[in-house]
C-alpha positions as a Python dict, from the first residue, in 0.01 Angstrom:
ca = {
    (1, 'X'): (0, 0, 0),
    (2, 'X'): (365, 13, 95),
    (3, 'X'): (527, 60, 429),
    (4, 'X'): (641, 406, 536),
    (5, 'X'): (919, 507, 766),
    (6, 'X'): (1146, 219, 690),
    (7, 'X'): (985, -83, 845),
    (8, 'X'): (916, -296, 544),
    (9, 'X'): (1015, -352, 184),
    (10, 'X'): (890, -138, -100),
    (11, 'X'): (603, -288, -292),
    (12, 'X'): (498, -514, -8),
    (13, 'X'): (121, -513, 29),
    (14, 'X'): (27, -464, 393),
    (15, 'X'): (-346, -417, 402),
    (16, 'X'): (-358, -702, 652),
    (17, 'X'): (-200, -634, 993),
    (18, 'X'): (-96, -997, 1043),
    (19, 'X'): (153, -976, 756),
    (20, 'X'): (388, -735, 925),
    (21, 'X'): (311, -684, 1295),
    (22, 'X'): (593, -913, 1400),
    (23, 'X'): (856, -741, 1185),
    (24, 'X'): (757, -407, 1340),
    (25, 'X'): (786, -528, 1698),
    (26, 'X'): (1087, -305, 1764),
    (27, 'X'): (884, 8, 1680),
    (28, 'X'): (542, -116, 1760),
    (29, 'X'): (356, 213, 1766),
    (30, 'X'): (373, 184, 1387),
    (31, 'X'): (261, -180, 1380),
    (32, 'X'): (-80, -116, 1229),
    (33, 'X'): (-181, -51, 871),
    (34, 'X'): (-386, 253, 972),
    (35, 'X'): (-82, 418, 1132),
    (36, 'X'): (134, 336, 831),
    (37, 'X'): (-124, 490, 599),
    (38, 'X'): (-127, 804, 814),
    (39, 'X'): (253, 827, 801),
    (40, 'X'): (249, 765, 426),
    (41, 'X'): (3, 1049, 376),
    (42, 'X'): (208, 1285, 591),
    (43, 'X'): (524, 1201, 395),
    (44, 'X'): (392, 1181, 40),
    (45, 'X'): (36, 1314, 35),
    (46, 'X'): (-94, 967, -51),
    (47, 'X'): (-175, 699, 211),
    (48, 'X'): (-86, 430, -44),
    (49, 'X'): (267, 553, -124),
    (50, 'X'): (571, 500, 99),
    (51, 'X'): (824, 774, 169),
    (52, 'X'): (1131, 604, 25),
    (53, 'X'): (1023, 530, -332),
    (54, 'X'): (825, 854, -349),
    (55, 'X'): (1122, 1066, -245),
    (56, 'X'): (1364, 866, -459),
    (57, 'X'): (1187, 978, -775),
    (58, 'X'): (1290, 1336, -687),
    (59, 'X'): (1619, 1299, -500),
    (60, 'X'): (1804, 999, -645),
    (61, 'X'): (1963, 1181, -940),
    (62, 'X'): (2137, 996, -1222),
    (63, 'X'): (2144, 649, -1374),
    (64, 'X'): (2448, 509, -1194),
    (65, 'X'): (2370, 604, -835),
    (66, 'X'): (2593, 498, -548),
    (67, 'X'): (2415, 498, -212),
    (68, 'X'): (2531, 491, 149),
    (69, 'X'): (2277, 367, 407),
    (70, 'X'): (2354, 470, 765),
    (71, 'X'): (2228, 263, 1056),
    (72, 'X'): (2103, -14, 830),
    (73, 'X'): (2003, -259, 1103),
    (74, 'X'): (1904, -587, 942),
    (75, 'X'): (1892, -431, 599),
    (76, 'X'): (1534, -378, 481),
    (77, 'X'): (1615, -37, 328),
    (78, 'X'): (1909, -134, 110),
    (79, 'X'): (1727, -446, -9),
    (80, 'X'): (1444, -219, -121),
    (81, 'X'): (1679, 26, -293),
    (82, 'X'): (1862, -259, -466),
    (83, 'X'): (1551, -329, -674),
    (84, 'X'): (1592, -1, -860),
    (85, 'X'): (1794, -30, -1184),
    (86, 'X'): (1937, 323, -1155),
    (87, 'X'): (2120, 226, -832),
    (88, 'X'): (2456, 64, -910),
    (89, 'X'): (2603, 3, -563),
    (90, 'X'): (2491, 29, -203),
    (91, 'X'): (2719, 45, 100),
    (92, 'X'): (2528, -14, 423),
    (93, 'X'): (2674, 36, 769),
    (94, 'X'): (2572, -7, 1131),
    (95, 'X'): (2762, -8, 1461),
    (96, 'X'): (2603, -340, 1569),
    (97, 'X'): (2801, -637, 1439),
    (98, 'X'): (2513, -882, 1492),
    (99, 'X'): (2281, -663, 1283),
    (100, 'X'): (2536, -646, 1003),
    (101, 'X'): (2579, -1024, 1013),
    (102, 'X'): (2203, -1072, 982),
    (103, 'X'): (2171, -812, 705),
    (104, 'X'): (2458, -970, 512),
    (105, 'X'): (2288, -1308, 531),
    (106, 'X'): (1953, -1169, 411),
    (107, 'X'): (2124, -994, 116),
    (108, 'X'): (2360, -1274, 22),
    (109, 'X'): (2205, -1300, -328),
    (110, 'X'): (2217, -925, -400),
    (111, 'X'): (2568, -846, -530),
    (112, 'X'): (2525, -468, -540),
    (113, 'X'): (2494, -450, -156),
    (114, 'X'): (2810, -429, 58),
    (115, 'X'): (2821, -413, 440),
    (116, 'X'): (3049, -274, 706),
    (117, 'X'): (3055, -207, 1078),
    (118, 'X'): (3083, 169, 1138),
    (119, 'X'): (3040, 381, 1449),
    (120, 'X'): (2931, 729, 1342),
    (121, 'X'): (3067, 870, 1667),
    (122, 'X'): (3428, 805, 1570),
    (123, 'X'): (3485, 624, 1239),
    (124, 'X'): (3585, 785, 910),
    (125, 'X'): (3382, 752, 590),
    (126, 'X'): (3531, 732, 242),
    (127, 'X'): (3555, 1080, 91),
    (128, 'X'): (3366, 1208, -217),
    (129, 'X'): (3207, 871, -286),
    (130, 'X'): (2828, 877, -269),
    (131, 'X'): (2547, 1026, -476),
    (132, 'X'): (2289, 963, -203),
    (133, 'X'): (2324, 913, 172),
    (134, 'X'): (2018, 783, 360),
    (135, 'X'): (1997, 822, 739),
    (136, 'X'): (1691, 649, 878),
    (137, 'X'): (1632, 638, 1255),
    (138, 'X'): (2004, 645, 1330),
    (139, 'X'): (2118, 1004, 1392),
    (140, 'X'): (1914, 1042, 1710),
    (141, 'X'): (2136, 766, 1855),
    (142, 'X'): (2459, 956, 1783),
    (143, 'X'): (2636, 1140, 2065),
    (144, 'X'): (2913, 1295, 1858),
    (145, 'X'): (2701, 1479, 1601),
    (146, 'X'): (2987, 1710, 1512),
    (147, 'X'): (3196, 1417, 1391),
    (148, 'X'): (2903, 1236, 1226),
    (149, 'X'): (2789, 1535, 1021),
    (150, 'X'): (3145, 1617, 916),
    (151, 'X'): (3189, 1259, 794),
    (152, 'X'): (2856, 1254, 611),
    (153, 'X'): (2946, 1573, 426),
    (154, 'X'): (3293, 1432, 351),
    (155, 'X'): (3143, 1114, 205),
    (156, 'X'): (2905, 1297, -30),
    (157, 'X'): (2995, 1399, -383),
    (158, 'X'): (2954, 1772, -460),
    (159, 'X'): (2598, 1730, -592),
    (160, 'X'): (2494, 1445, -364),
    (161, 'X'): (2171, 1430, -162),
    (162, 'X'): (2127, 1348, 206),
    (163, 'X'): (1785, 1199, 289),
    (164, 'X'): (1696, 1195, 658),
    (165, 'X'): (1399, 1024, 823),
    (166, 'X'): (1443, 1084, 1195),
    (167, 'X'): (1309, 1138, 1541),
    (168, 'X'): (1392, 1501, 1624),
    (169, 'X'): (1188, 1542, 1942),
    (170, 'X'): (1303, 1612, 2297),
    (171, 'X'): (1620, 1444, 2418),
    (172, 'X'): (1558, 1123, 2613),
    (173, 'X'): (1183, 1158, 2535),
    (174, 'X'): (1146, 1433, 2795),
    (175, 'X'): (839, 1579, 2626),
    (176, 'X'): (642, 1862, 2785),
    (177, 'X'): (371, 1847, 3048),
    (178, 'X'): (132, 1980, 2783),
    (179, 'X'): (203, 1689, 2546),
    (180, 'X'): (174, 1444, 2835),
    (181, 'X'): (-165, 1591, 2936),
    (182, 'X'): (-299, 1571, 2578),
    (183, 'X'): (-176, 1215, 2543),
    (184, 'X'): (-349, 1102, 2860),
    (185, 'X'): (-669, 1290, 2775),
    (186, 'X'): (-688, 1097, 2448),
    (187, 'X'): (-597, 770, 2618),
    (188, 'X'): (-882, 811, 2866),
    (189, 'X'): (-1128, 847, 2579),
    (190, 'X'): (-1054, 498, 2448),
    (191, 'X'): (-1257, 193, 2549),
    (192, 'X'): (-1084, 9, 2830),
    (193, 'X'): (-1020, -302, 2621),
    (194, 'X'): (-831, -98, 2360),
    (195, 'X'): (-611, 96, 2602),
    (196, 'X'): (-540, -198, 2834),
    (197, 'X'): (-328, -236, 3036),
    (198, 'X'): (-282, 143, 3064),
    (199, 'X'): (-497, 398, 3242),
    (200, 'X'): (-238, 674, 3201),
    (201, 'X'): (99, 711, 3036),
    (202, 'X'): (386, 822, 3259),
    (203, 'X'): (674, 1012, 3105),
    (204, 'X'): (994, 805, 3132),
    (205, 'X'): (1265, 946, 3353),
    (206, 'X'): (1610, 1021, 3219),
    (207, 'X'): (1754, 745, 3437),
    (208, 'X'): (1504, 496, 3293),
    (209, 'X'): (1592, 600, 2939),
    (210, 'X'): (1965, 565, 2999),
    (211, 'X'): (1922, 227, 3169),
    (212, 'X'): (1716, 101, 2875),
    (213, 'X'): (1937, 245, 2599),
    (214, 'X'): (2204, 509, 2671),
    (215, 'X'): (2201, 616, 2305),
    (216, 'X'): (1826, 669, 2271),
    (217, 'X'): (1744, 1027, 2164),
    (218, 'X'): (2071, 1143, 2316),
    (219, 'X'): (2086, 1469, 2112),
    (220, 'X'): (1775, 1435, 1901),
    (221, 'X'): (1646, 1787, 1948),
    (222, 'X'): (1962, 1927, 1784),
    (223, 'X'): (1927, 1735, 1457),
    (224, 'X'): (1726, 1989, 1256),
    (225, 'X'): (1962, 2272, 1351),
    (226, 'X'): (2267, 2059, 1269),
    (227, 'X'): (2127, 1964, 930),
    (228, 'X'): (2050, 2326, 841),
    (229, 'X'): (2390, 2441, 965),
    (230, 'X'): (2588, 2194, 754),
    (231, 'X'): (2364, 2142, 450),
    (232, 'X'): (2117, 2323, 228),
    (233, 'X'): (1779, 2170, 315),
    (234, 'X'): (1568, 2149, -1),
    (235, 'X'): (1257, 1977, 132),
    (236, 'X'): (1113, 1895, 475),
    (237, 'X'): (796, 1717, 581),
    (238, 'X'): (669, 1720, 938),
    (239, 'X'): (554, 1361, 979),
    (240, 'X'): (413, 1374, 1333),
    (241, 'X'): (456, 1098, 1592),
    (242, 'X'): (463, 1343, 1884),
    (243, 'X'): (163, 1183, 2053),
    (244, 'X'): (128, 853, 1875),
    (245, 'X'): (471, 703, 1942),
    (246, 'X'): (406, 716, 2318),
    (247, 'X'): (27, 688, 2323),
    (248, 'X'): (15, 375, 2105),
    (249, 'X'): (322, 200, 2243),
    (250, 'X'): (224, -155, 2342),
    (251, 'X'): (-146, -101, 2263),
    (252, 'X'): (-154, -41, 1887),
    (253, 'X'): (-200, -415, 1832),
    (254, 'X'): (-537, -386, 2009),
    (255, 'X'): (-681, -195, 1713),
    (256, 'X'): (-783, -430, 1433),
    (257, 'X'): (-755, -283, 1086),
    (258, 'X'): (-1041, -498, 958),
    (259, 'X'): (-1275, -375, 1232),
    (260, 'X'): (-1438, -51, 1112),
    (261, 'X'): (-1494, 85, 1462),
    (262, 'X'): (-1146, 14, 1599),
    (263, 'X'): (-974, 135, 1285),
    (264, 'X'): (-1178, 456, 1289),
    (265, 'X'): (-1078, 525, 1648),
    (266, 'X'): (-714, 487, 1547),
    (267, 'X'): (-769, 709, 1243),
    (268, 'X'): (-926, 973, 1468),
    (269, 'X'): (-619, 967, 1694),
    (270, 'X'): (-394, 1012, 1390),
    (271, 'X'): (-608, 1298, 1261),
    (272, 'X'): (-604, 1477, 1596),
    (273, 'X'): (-225, 1455, 1611),
    (274, 'X'): (-197, 1593, 1257),
    (275, 'X'): (-429, 1883, 1341),
    (276, 'X'): (-229, 1974, 1651),
    (277, 'X'): (108, 1948, 1473),
    (278, 'X'): (-5, 2148, 1170),
    (279, 'X'): (-155, 2422, 1384),
    (280, 'X'): (161, 2450, 1594),
    (281, 'X'): (-26, 2344, 1907),
    (282, 'X'): (234, 2071, 1964),
    (283, 'X'): (579, 2023, 1810),
    (284, 'X'): (656, 1764, 1544),
    (285, 'X'): (883, 1484, 1666),
    (286, 'X'): (952, 1309, 1333),
    (287, 'X'): (1069, 1474, 1012),
    (288, 'X'): (1164, 1374, 662),
    (289, 'X'): (1430, 1594, 498),
    (290, 'X'): (1625, 1613, 173),
    (291, 'X'): (1944, 1820, 181),
    (292, 'X'): (2233, 1902, -48),
    (293, 'X'): (2589, 2016, 9),
    (294, 'X'): (2640, 2391, 9),
    (295, 'X'): (2686, 2520, -344),
    (296, 'X'): (2516, 2227, -517),
    (297, 'X'): (2321, 2335, -823),
    (298, 'X'): (2198, 2000, -949),
    (299, 'X'): (1828, 1978, -1034),
    (300, 'X'): (1593, 1725, -881),
    (301, 'X'): (1532, 1398, -1059),
    (302, 'X'): (1207, 1346, -1245),
    (303, 'X'): (1150, 973, -1231),
    (304, 'X'): (799, 832, -1265),
    (305, 'X'): (639, 723, -942),
    (306, 'X'): (603, 347, -896),
    (307, 'X'): (251, 209, -938),
    (308, 'X'): (27, 212, -634),
    (309, 'X'): (-42, -121, -469),
    (310, 'X'): (-350, -315, -578),
    (311, 'X'): (-514, -249, -243),
    (312, 'X'): (-529, 121, -329),
    (313, 'X'): (-816, 41, -566),
    (314, 'X'): (-1040, -51, -272),
    (315, 'X'): (-1208, 290, -233),
    (316, 'X'): (-1551, 381, -100),
    (317, 'X'): (-1759, 691, -161),
    (318, 'X'): (-1737, 990, 67),
    (319, 'X'): (-1925, 906, 391),
    (320, 'X'): (-2060, 1261, 397),
    (321, 'X'): (-2296, 1171, 111),
    (322, 'X'): (-2507, 983, 367),
    (323, 'X'): (-2435, 1196, 671),
    (324, 'X'): (-2450, 1552, 794),
    (325, 'X'): (-2170, 1766, 926),
    (326, 'X'): (-2115, 1797, 1299),
    (327, 'X'): (-2109, 2157, 1415),
    (328, 'X'): (-1761, 2291, 1496),
    (329, 'X'): (-1597, 1957, 1407),
    (330, 'X'): (-1333, 1926, 1128),
    (331, 'X'): (-1469, 1742, 826),
    (332, 'X'): (-1209, 1463, 842),
    (333, 'X'): (-1320, 1379, 1197),
    (334, 'X'): (-1686, 1389, 1088),
    (335, 'X'): (-1609, 1144, 809),
    (336, 'X'): (-1425, 908, 1041),
    (337, 'X'): (-1707, 919, 1297),
    (338, 'X'): (-1945, 811, 1022),
    (339, 'X'): (-1712, 536, 900),
    (340, 'X'): (-1692, 393, 1252),
    (341, 'X'): (-2059, 291, 1231),
    (342, 'X'): (-2021, 87, 913),
    (343, 'X'): (-1993, -293, 918),
    (344, 'X'): (-1693, -275, 684),
    (345, 'X'): (-1453, -9, 563),
    (346, 'X'): (-1266, 1, 236),
    (347, 'X'): (-893, 67, 244),
    (348, 'X'): (-944, 426, 128),
    (349, 'X'): (-1232, 671, 95),
    (350, 'X'): (-1305, 971, -124),
    (351, 'X'): (-1329, 1321, 15),
    (352, 'X'): (-1566, 1512, -212),
    (353, 'X'): (-1632, 1887, -206),
    (354, 'X'): (-1984, 1823, -335),
    (355, 'X'): (-2046, 1579, -51),
    (356, 'X'): (-1938, 1848, 194),
    (357, 'X'): (-2189, 2092, 46),
    (358, 'X'): (-2465, 1834, 69),
    (359, 'X'): (-2369, 1742, 425),
    (360, 'X'): (-2402, 2104, 538),
    (361, 'X'): (-2772, 2079, 469),
    (362, 'X'): (-2802, 1786, 709),
    (363, 'X'): (-2642, 1892, 1036),
    (364, 'X'): (-2601, 1621, 1297),
    (365, 'X'): (-2485, 1599, 1654),
    (366, 'X'): (-2179, 1413, 1774),
    (367, 'X'): (-2241, 1035, 1767),
    (368, 'X'): (-2364, 871, 2086),
    (369, 'X'): (-2067, 637, 2109),
    (370, 'X'): (-1879, 754, 2421),
    (371, 'X'): (-1528, 700, 2283),
    (372, 'X'): (-1596, 886, 1959),
    (373, 'X'): (-1777, 1164, 2140),
    (374, 'X'): (-1491, 1202, 2388),
    (375, 'X'): (-1222, 1208, 2118),
    (376, 'X'): (-1407, 1462, 1905),
    (377, 'X'): (-1489, 1687, 2198),
    (378, 'X'): (-1127, 1669, 2314),
    (379, 'X'): (-1005, 1758, 1965),
    (380, 'X'): (-1238, 2057, 1941),
    (381, 'X'): (-1132, 2178, 2285),
    (382, 'X'): (-762, 2145, 2204),
    (383, 'X'): (-805, 2332, 1874),
    (384, 'X'): (-954, 2643, 2040),
}
């Protein structure tokens, strides 16, 4: 499997948490393979395919592509893109000089990557230069969106593509009382050792957010409207993250991917969030978008998808073959409840229509495990 949402390099196998937890420390709600698989599936429809390479096969048009990476940090994204032969040059920028210095050192043997220090709030980008602009987890830190969007449009060629992977939730993380209540209801369902040290999650105050990082989510909730106002949005995926980024912060490392029970609990949390986002019960705080300049008539690319990682071949049969459905419970949650009882889980599992038919003949009650029962009952209650 490959990492989604920009926290690892394409093609890197991450079926083992220990390989990448440290490199995800700055966004640690994602620092678990199960969460990454969930985000992959939301972005691409496949838990074993990352967003970047999957979207590149549609939106990186041409065989001599020049790319601008905004907010590059220490440079994982441009190093990944540099592997693709159809990309000829990458300019990567960030406002943090120390991050640029580190990225430049890590890419010292990759001649197609070039770095610069740029503040999107005030600096000017080179006009009519890029075929693709990628903004990953940077725009929600920009105060002067008017200037930033004007410069992004200026930098793009007439038929260029803007790819955005961003937090678009409430400014300064001031999410609603409803979201806070759902988050804490789910947290209370978890075994104490998995939610420790937290009993509840408080919502951060605006003063706390500013003291920690004055740029964090400063105008995040305006990003979708800005993008639609300036560009022609061709594709959008609602990734999720509304509950998980706060619920799992500082505790996601408690859930071991190689422990069937703990992984299933985490999968159930992901599934509940997806259900609530897709039904409109809660908003979606992270989106993936592809946009073009107004008037662009270029077609999408049609590149073959890269091969799936070897770990994607570790698949088990549908757990419903040996289980019954649980009344009033979504089938994905029923499957995960069954998987939690196994001594080992494969990386992936089938979801068979025939297994669903067979399972309907063997109705079962919610499992006795208190955490699973609580999570499922909470999910059913929230879905009403």
